[in-house]
Each structure stands twice: as C-alpha cells, then as structure tokens.
PDB file of C-alpha atoms in Angstrom:
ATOM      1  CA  UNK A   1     -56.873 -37.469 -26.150  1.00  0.00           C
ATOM      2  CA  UNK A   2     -58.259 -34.228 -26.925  1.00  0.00           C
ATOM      3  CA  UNK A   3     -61.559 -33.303 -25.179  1.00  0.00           C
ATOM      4  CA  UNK A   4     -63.912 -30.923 -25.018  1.00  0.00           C
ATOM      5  CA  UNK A   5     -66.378 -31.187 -21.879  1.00  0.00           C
ATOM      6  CA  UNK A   6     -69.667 -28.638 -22.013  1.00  0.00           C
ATOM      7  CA  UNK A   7     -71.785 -28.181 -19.042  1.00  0.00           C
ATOM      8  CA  UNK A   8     -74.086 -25.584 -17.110  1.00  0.00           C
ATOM      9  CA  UNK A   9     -77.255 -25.975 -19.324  1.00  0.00           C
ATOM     10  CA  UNK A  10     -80.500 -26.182 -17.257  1.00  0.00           C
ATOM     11  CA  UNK A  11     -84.097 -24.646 -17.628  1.00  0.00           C
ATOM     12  CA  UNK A  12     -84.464 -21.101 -17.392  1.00  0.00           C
ATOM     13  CA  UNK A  13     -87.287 -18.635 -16.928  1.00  0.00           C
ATOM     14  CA  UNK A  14     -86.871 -15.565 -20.146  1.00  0.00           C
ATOM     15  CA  UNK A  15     -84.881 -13.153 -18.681  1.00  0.00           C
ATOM     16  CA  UNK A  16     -82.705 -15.376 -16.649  1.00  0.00           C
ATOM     17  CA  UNK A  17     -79.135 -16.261 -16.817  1.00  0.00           C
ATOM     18  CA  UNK A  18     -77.091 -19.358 -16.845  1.00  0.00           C
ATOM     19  CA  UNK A  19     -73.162 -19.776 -17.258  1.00  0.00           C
ATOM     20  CA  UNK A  20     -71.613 -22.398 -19.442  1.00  0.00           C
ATOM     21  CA  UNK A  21     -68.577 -23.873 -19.277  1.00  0.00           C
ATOM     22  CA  UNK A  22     -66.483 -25.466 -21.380  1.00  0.00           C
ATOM     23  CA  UNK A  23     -63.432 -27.518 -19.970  1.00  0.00           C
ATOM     24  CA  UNK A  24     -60.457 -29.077 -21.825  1.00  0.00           C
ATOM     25  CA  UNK A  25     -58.139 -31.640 -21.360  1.00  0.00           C
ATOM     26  CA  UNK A  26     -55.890 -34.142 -23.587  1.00  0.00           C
ATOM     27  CA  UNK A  27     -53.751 -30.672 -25.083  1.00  0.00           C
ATOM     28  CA  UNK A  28     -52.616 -27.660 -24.138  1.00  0.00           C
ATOM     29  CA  UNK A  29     -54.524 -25.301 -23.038  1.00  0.00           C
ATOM     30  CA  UNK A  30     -52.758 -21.901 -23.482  1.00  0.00           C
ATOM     31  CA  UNK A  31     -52.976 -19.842 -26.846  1.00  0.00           C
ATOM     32  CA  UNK A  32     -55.628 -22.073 -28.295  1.00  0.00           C
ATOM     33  CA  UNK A  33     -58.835 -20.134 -29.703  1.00  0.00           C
ATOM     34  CA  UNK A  34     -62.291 -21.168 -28.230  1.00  0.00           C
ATOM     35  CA  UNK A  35     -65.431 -20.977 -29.710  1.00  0.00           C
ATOM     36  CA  UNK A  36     -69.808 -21.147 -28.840  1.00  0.00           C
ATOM     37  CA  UNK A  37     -71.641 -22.380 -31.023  1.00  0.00           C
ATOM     38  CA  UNK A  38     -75.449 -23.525 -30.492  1.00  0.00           C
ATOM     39  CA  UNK A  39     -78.236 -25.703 -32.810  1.00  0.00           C
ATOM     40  CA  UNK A  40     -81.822 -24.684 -32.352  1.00  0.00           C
ATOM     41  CA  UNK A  41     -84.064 -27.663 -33.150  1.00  0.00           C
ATOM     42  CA  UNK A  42     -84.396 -27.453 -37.011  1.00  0.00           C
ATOM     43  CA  UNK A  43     -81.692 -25.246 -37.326  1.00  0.00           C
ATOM     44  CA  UNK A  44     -77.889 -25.219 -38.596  1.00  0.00           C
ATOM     45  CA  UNK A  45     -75.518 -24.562 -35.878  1.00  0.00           C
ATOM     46  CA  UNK A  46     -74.471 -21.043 -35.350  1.00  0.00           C
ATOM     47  CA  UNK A  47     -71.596 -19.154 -34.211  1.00  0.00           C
ATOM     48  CA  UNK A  48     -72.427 -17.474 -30.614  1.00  0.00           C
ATOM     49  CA  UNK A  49     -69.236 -16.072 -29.292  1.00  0.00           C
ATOM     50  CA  UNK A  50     -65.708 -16.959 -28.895  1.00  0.00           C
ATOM     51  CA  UNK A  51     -62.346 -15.858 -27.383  1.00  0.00           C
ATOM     52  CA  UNK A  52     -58.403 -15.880 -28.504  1.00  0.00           C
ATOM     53  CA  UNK A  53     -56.205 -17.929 -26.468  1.00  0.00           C
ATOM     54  CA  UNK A  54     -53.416 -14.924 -27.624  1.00  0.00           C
ATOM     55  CA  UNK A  55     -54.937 -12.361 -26.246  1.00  0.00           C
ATOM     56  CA  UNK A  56     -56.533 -11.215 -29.273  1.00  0.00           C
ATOM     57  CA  UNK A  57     -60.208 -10.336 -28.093  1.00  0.00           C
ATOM     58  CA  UNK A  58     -63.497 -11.722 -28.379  1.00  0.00           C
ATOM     59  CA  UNK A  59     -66.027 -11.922 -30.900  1.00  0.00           C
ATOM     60  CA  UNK A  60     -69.906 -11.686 -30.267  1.00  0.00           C
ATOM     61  CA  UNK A  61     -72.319 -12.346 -33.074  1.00  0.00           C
ATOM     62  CA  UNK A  62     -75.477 -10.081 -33.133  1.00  0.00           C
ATOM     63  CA  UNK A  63     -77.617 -12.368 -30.856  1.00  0.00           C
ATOM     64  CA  UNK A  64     -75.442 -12.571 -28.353  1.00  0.00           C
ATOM     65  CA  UNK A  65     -73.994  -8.883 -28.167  1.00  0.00           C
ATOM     66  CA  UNK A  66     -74.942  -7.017 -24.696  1.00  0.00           C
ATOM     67  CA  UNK A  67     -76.084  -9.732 -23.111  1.00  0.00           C
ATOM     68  CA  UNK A  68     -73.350 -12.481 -23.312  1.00  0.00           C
ATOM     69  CA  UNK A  69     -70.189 -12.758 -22.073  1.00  0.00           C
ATOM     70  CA  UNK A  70     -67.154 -15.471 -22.920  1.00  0.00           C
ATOM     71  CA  UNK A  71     -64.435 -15.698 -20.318  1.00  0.00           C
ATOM     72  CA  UNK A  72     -61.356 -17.925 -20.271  1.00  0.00           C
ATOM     73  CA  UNK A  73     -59.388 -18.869 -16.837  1.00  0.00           C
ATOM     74  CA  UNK A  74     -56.073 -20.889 -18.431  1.00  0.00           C
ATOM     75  CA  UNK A  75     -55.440 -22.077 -15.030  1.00  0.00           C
ATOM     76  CA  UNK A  76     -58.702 -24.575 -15.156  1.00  0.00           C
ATOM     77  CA  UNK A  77     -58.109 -25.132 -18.920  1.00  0.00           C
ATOM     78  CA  UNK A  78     -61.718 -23.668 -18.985  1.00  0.00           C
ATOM     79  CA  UNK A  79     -63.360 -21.458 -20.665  1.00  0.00           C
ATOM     80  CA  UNK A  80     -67.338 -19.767 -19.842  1.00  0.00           C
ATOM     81  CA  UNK A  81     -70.188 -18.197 -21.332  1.00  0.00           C
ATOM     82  CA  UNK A  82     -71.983 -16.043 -19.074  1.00  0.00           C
ATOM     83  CA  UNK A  83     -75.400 -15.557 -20.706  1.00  0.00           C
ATOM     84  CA  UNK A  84     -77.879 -12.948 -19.235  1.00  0.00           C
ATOM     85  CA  UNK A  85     -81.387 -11.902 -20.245  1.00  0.00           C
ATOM     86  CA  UNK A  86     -82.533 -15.050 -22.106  1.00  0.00           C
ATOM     87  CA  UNK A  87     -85.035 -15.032 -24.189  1.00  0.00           C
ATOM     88  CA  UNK A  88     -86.914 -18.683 -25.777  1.00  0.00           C
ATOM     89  CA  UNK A  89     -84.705 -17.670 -28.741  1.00  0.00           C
ATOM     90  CA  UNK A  90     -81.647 -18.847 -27.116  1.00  0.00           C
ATOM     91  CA  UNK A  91     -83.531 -22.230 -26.507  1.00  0.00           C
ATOM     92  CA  UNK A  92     -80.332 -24.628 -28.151  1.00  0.00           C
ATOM     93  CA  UNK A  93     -77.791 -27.187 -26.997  1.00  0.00           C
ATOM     94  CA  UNK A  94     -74.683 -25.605 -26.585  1.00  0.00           C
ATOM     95  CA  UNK A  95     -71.280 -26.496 -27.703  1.00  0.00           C
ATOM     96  CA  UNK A  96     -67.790 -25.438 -27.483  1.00  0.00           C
ATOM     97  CA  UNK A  97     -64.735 -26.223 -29.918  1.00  0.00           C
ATOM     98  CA  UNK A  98     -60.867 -25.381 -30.357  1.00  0.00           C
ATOM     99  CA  UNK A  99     -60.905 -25.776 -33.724  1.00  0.00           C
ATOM    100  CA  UNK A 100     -61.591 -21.911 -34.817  1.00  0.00           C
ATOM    101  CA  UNK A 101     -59.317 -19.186 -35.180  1.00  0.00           C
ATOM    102  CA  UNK A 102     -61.290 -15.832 -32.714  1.00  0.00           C
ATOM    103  CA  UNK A 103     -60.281 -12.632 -33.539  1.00  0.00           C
ATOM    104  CA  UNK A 104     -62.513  -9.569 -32.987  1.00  0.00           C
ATOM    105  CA  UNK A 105     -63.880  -9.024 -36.047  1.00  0.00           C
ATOM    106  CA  UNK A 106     -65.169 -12.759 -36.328  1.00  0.00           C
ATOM    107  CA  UNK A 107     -64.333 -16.529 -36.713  1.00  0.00           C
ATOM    108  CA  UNK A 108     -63.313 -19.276 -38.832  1.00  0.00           C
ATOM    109  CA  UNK A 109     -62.849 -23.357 -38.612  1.00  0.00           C
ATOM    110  CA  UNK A 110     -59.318 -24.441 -38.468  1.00  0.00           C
ATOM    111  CA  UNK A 111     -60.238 -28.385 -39.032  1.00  0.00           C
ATOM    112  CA  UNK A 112     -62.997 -29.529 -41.175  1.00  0.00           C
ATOM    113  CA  UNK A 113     -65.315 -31.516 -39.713  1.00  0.00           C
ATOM    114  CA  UNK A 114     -64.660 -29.357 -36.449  1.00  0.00           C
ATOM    115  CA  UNK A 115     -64.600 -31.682 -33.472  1.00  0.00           C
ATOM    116  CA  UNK A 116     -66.805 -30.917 -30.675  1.00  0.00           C
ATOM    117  CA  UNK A 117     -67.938 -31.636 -26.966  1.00  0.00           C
ATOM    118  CA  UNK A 118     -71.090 -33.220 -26.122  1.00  0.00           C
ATOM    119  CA  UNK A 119     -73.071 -29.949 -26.180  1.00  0.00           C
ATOM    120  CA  UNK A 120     -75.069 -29.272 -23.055  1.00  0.00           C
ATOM    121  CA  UNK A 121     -78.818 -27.993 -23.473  1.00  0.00           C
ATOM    122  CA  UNK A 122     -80.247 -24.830 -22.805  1.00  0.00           C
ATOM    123  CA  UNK A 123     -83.722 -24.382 -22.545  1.00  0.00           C
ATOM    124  CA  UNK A 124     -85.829 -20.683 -21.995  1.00  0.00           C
ATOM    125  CA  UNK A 125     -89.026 -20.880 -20.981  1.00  0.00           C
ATOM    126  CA  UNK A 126     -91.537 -18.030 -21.676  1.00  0.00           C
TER     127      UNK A 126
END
C-alpha cells in the first residue's frame, strides 16, 4: 500500500523555523517526484515546493523562495521541508504527494484526484 506519512508541524513564533517531513512506504522510493503543498483555512491548496526523484532540481513557488528548503534522503524514503523565517502567512496544514511531475521551472499532477498524506499543521504565531 502506498503511503504518504507528514509530520514536524508544531506552533511557531514569526520568524521561526520548523522542518517537515514527509516519509514513504508501500513503493519505491527512488526516481519518484515529491511535492508541498499547504491549505490555509478558507483557502485552495497551493503548491509550496517540490523536488525530482531524477535529479532534475527543485521548484520553489514565490512564497516559499529564500526561505524554504526541500531535501530528499532516498535512503529513509523521506523527503523534508526546511522552512525558515515564518511568517502567520505560512499558518496551513501541510501535505506531501508523489503524484506530481517537479522540474525546475514548476509542477504538475500526474493522477487526478492526487492522493495525499494526512497533512500535518503548521501554525505561526505573531
């Protein structure tokens, strides 16, 4: 069974940092593209980050540019998402999926509907 686990959320003070991870089991690890996405209360979820399993980069969107950072260790089938400077905007539950296709310049779904982890909340306080 393919499964995505997300953890690492907390409370955090604005201009504080947290590190998510997102750990798979059930399939293969290697070469498969990860991706961050978040939901805001209200909101539609949004693309944050994500990283090639081929070596083929990462991509940040806007928000997340200079102060985030995606990371991927095969060898724990996980991958992270180092996230510095907070601000209340960030304020989301997080998720991760396998079902995009990363390259540099951006992302797309590879399955519609997408399946996803459990997501794993973020909160920054002001």
């Amino acid at each position: 069974e393919v499964q995505l686990v997300e953890s690492g959320g907390g409370l955090v003070q604005a201009g504080g940092s947290l590190r998510l991870s997102c750990a798979a089991s059930g399939f293969t690890f290697d070469g498969y593209d990860i991706g961050w996405f978040r939901q805001a209360p209200g909101k539609e979820r949004e693309g944050v980050s994500c990283i090639s399993g081929s070596g083929g980069g990462a991509y940040y969107a806007d928000s997340a540019k200079g102060r985030f950072t995606i990371s991927s260790d095969n060898a724990k089938s996980t991958v992270y998402l180092q996230m510095n400077n907070l601000n209340p905007e960030d304020t989301a539950v997080y998720y991760c999926t396998a079902d995009v296709y990363c390259s540099t310049i951006g992302w797309a779904f590879t399955r519609h509907p997408a399946a996803w982890g459990q997501g794993t909340q973020v909160t920054v306080s002001s």
